[in-house]
PDB file of C-alpha atoms and ligand atoms in Angstrom:
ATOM      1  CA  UNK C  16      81.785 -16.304   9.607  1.00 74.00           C
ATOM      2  CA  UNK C  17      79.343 -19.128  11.355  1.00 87.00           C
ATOM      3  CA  UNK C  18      75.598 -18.404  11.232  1.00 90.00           C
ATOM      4  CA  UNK C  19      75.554 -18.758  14.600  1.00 94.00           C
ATOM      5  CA  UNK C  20      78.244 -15.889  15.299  1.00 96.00           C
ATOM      6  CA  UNK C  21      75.830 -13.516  13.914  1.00 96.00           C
ATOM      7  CA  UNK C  22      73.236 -14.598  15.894  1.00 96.00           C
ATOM      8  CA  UNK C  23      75.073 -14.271  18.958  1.00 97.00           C
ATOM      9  CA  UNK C  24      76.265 -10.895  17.717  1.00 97.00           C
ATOM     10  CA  UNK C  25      72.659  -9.462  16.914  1.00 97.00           C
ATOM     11  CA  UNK C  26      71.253 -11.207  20.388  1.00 97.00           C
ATOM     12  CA  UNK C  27      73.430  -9.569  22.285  1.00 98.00           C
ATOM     13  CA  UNK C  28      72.673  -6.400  20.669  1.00 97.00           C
ATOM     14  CA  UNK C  29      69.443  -6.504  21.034  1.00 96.00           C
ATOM     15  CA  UNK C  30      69.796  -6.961  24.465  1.00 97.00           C
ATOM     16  CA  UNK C  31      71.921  -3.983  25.276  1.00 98.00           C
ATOM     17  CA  UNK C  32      69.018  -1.943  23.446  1.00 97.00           C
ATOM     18  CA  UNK C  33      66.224  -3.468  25.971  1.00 96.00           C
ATOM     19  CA  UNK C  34      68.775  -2.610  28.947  1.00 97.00           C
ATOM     20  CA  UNK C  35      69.030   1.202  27.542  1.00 98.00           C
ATOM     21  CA  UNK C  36      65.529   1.186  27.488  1.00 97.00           C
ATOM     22  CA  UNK C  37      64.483  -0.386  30.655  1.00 96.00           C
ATOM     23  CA  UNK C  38      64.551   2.654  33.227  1.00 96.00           C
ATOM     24  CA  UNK C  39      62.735   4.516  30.723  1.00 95.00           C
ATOM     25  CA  UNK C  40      60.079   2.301  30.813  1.00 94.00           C
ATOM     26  CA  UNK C  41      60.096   1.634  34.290  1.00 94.00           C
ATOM     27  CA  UNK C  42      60.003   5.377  34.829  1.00 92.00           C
ATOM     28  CA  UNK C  43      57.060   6.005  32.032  1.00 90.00           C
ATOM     29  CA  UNK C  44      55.026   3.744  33.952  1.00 90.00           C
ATOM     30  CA  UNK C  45      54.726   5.971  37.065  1.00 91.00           C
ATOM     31  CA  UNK C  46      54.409   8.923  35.457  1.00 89.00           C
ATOM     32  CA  UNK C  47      51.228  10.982  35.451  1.00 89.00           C
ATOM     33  CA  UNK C  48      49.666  11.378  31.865  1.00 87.00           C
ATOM     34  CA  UNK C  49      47.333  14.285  30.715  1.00 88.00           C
ATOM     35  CA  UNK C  50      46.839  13.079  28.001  1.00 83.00           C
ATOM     36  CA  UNK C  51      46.964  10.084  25.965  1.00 85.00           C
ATOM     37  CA  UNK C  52      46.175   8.965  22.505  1.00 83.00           C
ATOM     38  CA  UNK C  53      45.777   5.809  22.668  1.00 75.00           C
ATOM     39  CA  UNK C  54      43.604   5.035  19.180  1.00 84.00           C
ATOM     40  CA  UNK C  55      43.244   1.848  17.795  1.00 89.00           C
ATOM     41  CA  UNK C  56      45.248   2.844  15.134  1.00 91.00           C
ATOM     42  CA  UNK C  57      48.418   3.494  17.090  1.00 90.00           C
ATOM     43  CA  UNK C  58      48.210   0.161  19.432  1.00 91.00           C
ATOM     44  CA  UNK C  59      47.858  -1.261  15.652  1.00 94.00           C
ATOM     45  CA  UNK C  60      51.319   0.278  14.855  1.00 95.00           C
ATOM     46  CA  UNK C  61      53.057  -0.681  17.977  1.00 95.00           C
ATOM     47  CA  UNK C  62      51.819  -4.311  17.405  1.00 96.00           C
ATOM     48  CA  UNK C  63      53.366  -4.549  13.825  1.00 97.00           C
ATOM     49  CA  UNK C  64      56.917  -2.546  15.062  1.00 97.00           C
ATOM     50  CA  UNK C  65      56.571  -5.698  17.448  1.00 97.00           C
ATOM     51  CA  UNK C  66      56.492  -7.996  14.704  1.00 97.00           C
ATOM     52  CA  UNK C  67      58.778  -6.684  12.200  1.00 97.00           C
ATOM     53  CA  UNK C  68      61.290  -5.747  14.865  1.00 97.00           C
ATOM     54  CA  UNK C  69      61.143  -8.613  17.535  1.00 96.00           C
ATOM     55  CA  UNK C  70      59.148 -11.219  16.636  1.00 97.00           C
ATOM     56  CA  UNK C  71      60.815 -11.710  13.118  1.00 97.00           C
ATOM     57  CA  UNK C  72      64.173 -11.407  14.446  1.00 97.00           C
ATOM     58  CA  UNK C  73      63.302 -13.833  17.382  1.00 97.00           C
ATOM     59  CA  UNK C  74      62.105 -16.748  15.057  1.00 97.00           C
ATOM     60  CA  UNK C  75      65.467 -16.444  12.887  1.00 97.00           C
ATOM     61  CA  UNK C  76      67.181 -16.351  15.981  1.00 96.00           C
ATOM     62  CA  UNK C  77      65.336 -19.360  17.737  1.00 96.00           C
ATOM     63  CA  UNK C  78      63.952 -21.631  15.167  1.00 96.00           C
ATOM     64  CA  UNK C  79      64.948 -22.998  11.529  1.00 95.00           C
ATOM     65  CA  UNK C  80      61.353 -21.891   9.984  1.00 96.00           C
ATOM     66  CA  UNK C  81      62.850 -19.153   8.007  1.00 96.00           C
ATOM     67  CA  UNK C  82      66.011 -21.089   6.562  1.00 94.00           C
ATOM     68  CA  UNK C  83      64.557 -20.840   3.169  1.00 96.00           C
ATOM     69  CA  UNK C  84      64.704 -17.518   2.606  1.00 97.00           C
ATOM     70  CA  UNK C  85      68.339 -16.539   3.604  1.00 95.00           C
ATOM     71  CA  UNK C  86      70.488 -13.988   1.623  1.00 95.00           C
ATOM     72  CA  UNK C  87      73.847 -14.853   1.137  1.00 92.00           C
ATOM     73  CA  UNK C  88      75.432 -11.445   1.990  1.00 92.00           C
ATOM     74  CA  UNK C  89      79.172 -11.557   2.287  1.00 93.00           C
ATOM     75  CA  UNK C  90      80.554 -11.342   5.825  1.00 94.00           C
ATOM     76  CA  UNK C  91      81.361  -7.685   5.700  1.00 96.00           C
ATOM     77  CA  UNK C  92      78.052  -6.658   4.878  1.00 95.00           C
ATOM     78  CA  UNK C  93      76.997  -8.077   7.627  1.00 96.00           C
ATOM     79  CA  UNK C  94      80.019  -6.770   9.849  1.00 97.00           C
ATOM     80  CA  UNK C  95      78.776  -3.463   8.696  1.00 97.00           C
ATOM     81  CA  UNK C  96      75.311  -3.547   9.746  1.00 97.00           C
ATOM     82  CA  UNK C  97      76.891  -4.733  13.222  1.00 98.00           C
ATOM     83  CA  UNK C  98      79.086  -1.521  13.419  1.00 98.00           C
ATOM     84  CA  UNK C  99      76.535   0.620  12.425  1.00 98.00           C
ATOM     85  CA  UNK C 100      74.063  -0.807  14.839  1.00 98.00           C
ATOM     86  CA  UNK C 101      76.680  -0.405  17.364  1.00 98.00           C
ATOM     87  CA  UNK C 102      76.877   3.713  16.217  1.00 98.00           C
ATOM     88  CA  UNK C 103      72.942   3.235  17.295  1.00 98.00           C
ATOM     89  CA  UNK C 104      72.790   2.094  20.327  1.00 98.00           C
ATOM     90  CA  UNK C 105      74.870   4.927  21.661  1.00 98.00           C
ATOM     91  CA  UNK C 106      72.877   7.705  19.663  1.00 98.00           C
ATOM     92  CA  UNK C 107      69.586   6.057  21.408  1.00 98.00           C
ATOM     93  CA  UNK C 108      71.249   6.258  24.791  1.00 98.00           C
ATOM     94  CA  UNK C 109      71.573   9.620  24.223  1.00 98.00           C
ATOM     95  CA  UNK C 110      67.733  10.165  22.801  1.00 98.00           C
ATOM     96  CA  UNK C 111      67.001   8.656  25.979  1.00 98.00           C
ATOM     97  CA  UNK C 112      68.725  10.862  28.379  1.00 97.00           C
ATOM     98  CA  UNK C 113      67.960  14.365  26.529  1.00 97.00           C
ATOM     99  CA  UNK C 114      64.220  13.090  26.154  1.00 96.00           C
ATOM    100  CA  UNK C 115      64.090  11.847  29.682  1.00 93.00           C
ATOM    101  CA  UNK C 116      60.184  11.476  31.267  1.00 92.00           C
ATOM    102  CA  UNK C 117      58.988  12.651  28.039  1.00 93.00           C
ATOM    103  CA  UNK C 118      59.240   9.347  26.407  1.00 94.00           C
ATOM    104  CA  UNK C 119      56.039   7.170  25.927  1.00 93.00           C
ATOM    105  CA  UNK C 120      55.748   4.319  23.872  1.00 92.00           C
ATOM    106  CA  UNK C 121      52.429   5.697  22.739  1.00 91.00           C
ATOM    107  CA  UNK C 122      51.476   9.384  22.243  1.00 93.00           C
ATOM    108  CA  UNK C 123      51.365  10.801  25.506  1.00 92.00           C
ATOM    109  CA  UNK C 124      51.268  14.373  27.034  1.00 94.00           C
ATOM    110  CA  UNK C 125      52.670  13.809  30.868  1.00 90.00           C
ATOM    111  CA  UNK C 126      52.150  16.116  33.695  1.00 86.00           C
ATOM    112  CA  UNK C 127      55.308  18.277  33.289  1.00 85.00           C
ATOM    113  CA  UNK C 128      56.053  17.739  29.910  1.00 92.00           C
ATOM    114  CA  UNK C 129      58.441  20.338  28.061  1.00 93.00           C
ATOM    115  CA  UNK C 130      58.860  20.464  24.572  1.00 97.00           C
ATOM    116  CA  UNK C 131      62.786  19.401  24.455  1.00 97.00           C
ATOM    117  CA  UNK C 132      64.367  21.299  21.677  1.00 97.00           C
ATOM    118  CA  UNK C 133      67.742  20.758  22.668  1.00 97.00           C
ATOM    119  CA  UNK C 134      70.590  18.340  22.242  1.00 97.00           C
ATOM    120  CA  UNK C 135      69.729  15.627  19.593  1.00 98.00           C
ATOM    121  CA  UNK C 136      66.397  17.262  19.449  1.00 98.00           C
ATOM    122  CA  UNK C 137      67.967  20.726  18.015  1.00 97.00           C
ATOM    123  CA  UNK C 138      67.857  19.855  14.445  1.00 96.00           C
ATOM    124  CA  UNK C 139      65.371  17.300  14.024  1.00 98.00           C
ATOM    125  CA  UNK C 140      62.299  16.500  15.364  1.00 98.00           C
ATOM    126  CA  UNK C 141      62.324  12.637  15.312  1.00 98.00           C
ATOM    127  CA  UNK C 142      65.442  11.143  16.282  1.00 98.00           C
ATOM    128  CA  UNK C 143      64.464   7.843  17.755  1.00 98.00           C
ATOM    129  CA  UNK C 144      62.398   6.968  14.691  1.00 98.00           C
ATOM    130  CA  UNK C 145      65.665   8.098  12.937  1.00 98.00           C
ATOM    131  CA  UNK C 146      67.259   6.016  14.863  1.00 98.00           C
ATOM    132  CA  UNK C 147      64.216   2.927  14.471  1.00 98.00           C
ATOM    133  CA  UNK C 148      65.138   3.371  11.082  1.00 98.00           C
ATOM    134  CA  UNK C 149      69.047   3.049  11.224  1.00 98.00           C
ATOM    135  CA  UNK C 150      68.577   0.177  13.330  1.00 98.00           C
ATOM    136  CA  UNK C 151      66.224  -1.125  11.023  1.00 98.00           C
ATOM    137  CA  UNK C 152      68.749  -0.548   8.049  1.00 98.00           C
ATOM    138  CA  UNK C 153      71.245  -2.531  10.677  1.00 98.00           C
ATOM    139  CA  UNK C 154      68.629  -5.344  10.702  1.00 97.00           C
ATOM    140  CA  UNK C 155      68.402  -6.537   7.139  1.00 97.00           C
ATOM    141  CA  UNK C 156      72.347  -6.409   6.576  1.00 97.00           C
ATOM    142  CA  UNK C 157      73.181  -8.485   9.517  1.00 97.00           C
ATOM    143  CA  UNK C 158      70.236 -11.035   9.310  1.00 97.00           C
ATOM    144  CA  UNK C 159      70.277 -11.288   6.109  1.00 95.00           C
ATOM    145  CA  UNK C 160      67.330 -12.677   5.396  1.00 96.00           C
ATOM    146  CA  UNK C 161      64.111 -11.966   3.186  1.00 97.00           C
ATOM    147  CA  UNK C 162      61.681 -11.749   5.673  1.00 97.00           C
ATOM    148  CA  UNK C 163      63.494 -11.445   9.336  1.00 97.00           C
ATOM    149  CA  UNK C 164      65.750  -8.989   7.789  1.00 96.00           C
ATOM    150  CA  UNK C 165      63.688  -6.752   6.030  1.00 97.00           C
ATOM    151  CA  UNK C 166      60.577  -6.884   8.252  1.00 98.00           C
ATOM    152  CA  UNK C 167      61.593  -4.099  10.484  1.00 97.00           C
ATOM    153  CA  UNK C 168      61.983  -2.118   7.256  1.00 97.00           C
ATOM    154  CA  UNK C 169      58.833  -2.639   6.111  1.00 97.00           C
ATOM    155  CA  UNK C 170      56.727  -1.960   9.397  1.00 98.00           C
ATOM    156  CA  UNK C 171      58.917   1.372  10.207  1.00 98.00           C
ATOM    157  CA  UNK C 172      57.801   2.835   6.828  1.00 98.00           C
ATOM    158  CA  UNK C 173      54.351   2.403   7.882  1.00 97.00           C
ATOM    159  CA  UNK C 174      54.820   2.885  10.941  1.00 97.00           C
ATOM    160  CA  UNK C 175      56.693   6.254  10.146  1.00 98.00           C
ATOM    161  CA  UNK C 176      54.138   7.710   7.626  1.00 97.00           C
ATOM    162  CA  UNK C 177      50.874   7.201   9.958  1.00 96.00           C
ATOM    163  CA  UNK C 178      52.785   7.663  13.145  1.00 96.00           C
ATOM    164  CA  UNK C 179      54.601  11.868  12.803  1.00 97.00           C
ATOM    165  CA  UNK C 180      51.402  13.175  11.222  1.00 96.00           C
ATOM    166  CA  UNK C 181      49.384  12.159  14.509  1.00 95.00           C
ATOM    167  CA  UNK C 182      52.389  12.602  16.803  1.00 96.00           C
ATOM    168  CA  UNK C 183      52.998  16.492  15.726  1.00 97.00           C
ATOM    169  CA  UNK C 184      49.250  17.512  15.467  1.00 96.00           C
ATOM    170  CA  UNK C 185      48.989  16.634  19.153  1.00 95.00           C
ATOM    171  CA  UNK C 186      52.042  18.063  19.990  1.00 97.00           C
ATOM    172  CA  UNK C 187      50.939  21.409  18.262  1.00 97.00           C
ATOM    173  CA  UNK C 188      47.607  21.184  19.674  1.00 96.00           C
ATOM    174  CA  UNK C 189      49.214  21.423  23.409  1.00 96.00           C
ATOM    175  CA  UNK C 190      52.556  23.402  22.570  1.00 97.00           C
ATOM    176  CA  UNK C 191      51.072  25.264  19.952  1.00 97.00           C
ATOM    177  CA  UNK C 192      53.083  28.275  18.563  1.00 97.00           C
ATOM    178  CA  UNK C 193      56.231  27.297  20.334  1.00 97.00           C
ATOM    179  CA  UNK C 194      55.574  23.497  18.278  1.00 98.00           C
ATOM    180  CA  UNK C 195      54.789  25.499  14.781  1.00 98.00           C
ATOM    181  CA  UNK C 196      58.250  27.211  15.557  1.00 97.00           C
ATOM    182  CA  UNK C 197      60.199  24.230  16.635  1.00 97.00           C
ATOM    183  CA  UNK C 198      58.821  22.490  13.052  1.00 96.00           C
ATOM    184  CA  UNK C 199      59.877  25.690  10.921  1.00 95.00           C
ATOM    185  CA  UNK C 200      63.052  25.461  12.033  1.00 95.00           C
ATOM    186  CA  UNK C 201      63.938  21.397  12.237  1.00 97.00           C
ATOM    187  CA  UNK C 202      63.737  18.797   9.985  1.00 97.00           C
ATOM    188  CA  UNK C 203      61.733  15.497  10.610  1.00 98.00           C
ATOM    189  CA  UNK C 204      64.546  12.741  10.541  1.00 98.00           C
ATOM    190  CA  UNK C 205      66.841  14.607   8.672  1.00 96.00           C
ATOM    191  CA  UNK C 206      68.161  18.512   9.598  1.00 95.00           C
ATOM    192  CA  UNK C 207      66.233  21.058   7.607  1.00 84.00           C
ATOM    193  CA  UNK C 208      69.148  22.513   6.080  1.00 78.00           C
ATOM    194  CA  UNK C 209      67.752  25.869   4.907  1.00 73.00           C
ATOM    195  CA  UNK C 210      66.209  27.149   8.299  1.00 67.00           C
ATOM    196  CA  UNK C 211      69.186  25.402  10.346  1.00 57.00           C
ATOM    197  CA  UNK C 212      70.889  28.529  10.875  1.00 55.00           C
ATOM    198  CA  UNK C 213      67.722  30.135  12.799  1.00 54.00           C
ATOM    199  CA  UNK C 214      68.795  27.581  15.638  1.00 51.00           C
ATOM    200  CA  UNK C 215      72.281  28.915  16.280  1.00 49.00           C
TER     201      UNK C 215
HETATM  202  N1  SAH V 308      59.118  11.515  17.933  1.00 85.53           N
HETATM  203  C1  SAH V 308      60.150  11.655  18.922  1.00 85.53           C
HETATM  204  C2  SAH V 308      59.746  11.052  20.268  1.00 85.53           C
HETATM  205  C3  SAH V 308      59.260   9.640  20.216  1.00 85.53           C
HETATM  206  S1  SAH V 308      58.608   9.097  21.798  1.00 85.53           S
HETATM  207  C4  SAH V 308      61.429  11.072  18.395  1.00 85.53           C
HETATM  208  O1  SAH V 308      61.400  10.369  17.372  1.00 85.53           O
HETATM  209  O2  SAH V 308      62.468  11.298  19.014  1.00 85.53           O
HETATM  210  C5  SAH V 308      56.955   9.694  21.646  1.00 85.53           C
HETATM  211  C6  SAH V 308      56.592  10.763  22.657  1.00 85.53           C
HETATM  212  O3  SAH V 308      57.577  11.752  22.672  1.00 85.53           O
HETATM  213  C7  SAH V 308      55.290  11.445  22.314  1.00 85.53           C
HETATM  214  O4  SAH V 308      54.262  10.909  23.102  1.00 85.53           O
HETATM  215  C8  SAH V 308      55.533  12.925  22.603  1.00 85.53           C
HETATM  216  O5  SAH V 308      54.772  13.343  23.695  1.00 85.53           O
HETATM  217  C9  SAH V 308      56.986  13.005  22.983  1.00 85.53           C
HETATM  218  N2  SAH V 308      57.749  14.010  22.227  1.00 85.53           N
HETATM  219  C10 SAH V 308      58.010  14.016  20.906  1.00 85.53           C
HETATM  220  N3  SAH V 308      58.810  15.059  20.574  1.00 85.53           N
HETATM  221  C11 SAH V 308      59.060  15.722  21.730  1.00 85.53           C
HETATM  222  C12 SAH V 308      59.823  16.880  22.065  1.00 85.53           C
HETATM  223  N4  SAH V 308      60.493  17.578  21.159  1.00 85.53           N
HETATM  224  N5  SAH V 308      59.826  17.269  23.364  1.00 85.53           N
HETATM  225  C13 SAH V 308      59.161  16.583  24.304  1.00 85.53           C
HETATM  226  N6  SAH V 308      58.438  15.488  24.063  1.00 85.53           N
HETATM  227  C14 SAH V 308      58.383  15.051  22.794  1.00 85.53           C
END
């Protein structure tokens, strides 16, 4: 298949995932905030998700500056990181909805905020950095390219390892016992298999 389909393809993609996003964002804006953590370190983070995720991605999309350093993947590799991209975009919808005003883009507390354990959220305590990550994954097979495609790879490891430690000590500091529960019995990104059955 042409170049150019895939770039079409992974535009339009990305497009539906900034549409899925956009009330949520609109919505965080007006919400009232108790408390925010808004270090240095995790502005850093969101700036380099930015770049690994968007910016890379934009400049294969928009320019020829990263010609040299193309993959040749076969065509269904690439097919595949469409359709599992695809699988994404309706798993963050749902993230979305069951996390509703309690998304922030940084680490937030809002006014009514309730620790969701429900839904998506009933085995594992990260799903839309899962989902980052799957989309991520989706990134580097249909780009296919050394540094566009595996850039959002590389910043959601970081991202991922600095980001959870912070994220759950604040959450434990206002949720407290009711957080220390939630985490015995959930996984991070994956379902903690041997305390699953508490949930049900
Ligand atoms: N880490 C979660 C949420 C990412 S959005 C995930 O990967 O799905 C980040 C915000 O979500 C944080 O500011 C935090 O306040 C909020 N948050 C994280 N887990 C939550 C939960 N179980 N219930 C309610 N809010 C949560």
């Amino acid at each position: 298949m042409n170049e150019i389909v895939f770039k079409i393809i992974f535009a339009t993609l990305f497009a539906i995932y900034i549409v899925i996003r956009g009330p949520y964002d609109k919505e965080y804006k007006q919400i009232e905030k108790i408390k925010t953590l808004n270090s240095l370190t995790d502005k850093c983070l969101l700036i380099l998700m930015t770049i690994g995720l968007l910016l890379m991605p934009l400049i294969w999309l928009l320019t020829p500056f990263l010609n040299d350093f193309k993959i040749e993947f076969p065509d269904w590799f690439r097919i595949v990181g469409i359709l599992i991209s695809i699988i994404s975009l309706f798993y963050f919808r749902r993230i979305h909805k069951t996390l509703g005003t309690s998304w922030s883009p940084t680490l937030e507390i809002t006014k009514r905020h309730q620790l969701i354990q429900i839904g998506v959220y009933k085995r594992i305590r990260h799903p839309m950095y899962l989902q980052m990550l799957i989309w991520a994954i989706a990134q580097c097979l249909i780009i296919s390219n050394y540094i566009a495609g595996f850039s959002g790879l590389m910043v959601w490891i970081i991202f991922y390892f600095i980001r959870v430690p912070k994220e759950e000590e604040m959450m434990t500091d206002y949720f407290g016992e009711k957080y220390i529960k939630y985490k015995k019995q959930t996984g991070s990104i994956f379902p903690n298999i041997k305390n699953s059955n508490l949930l049900t």
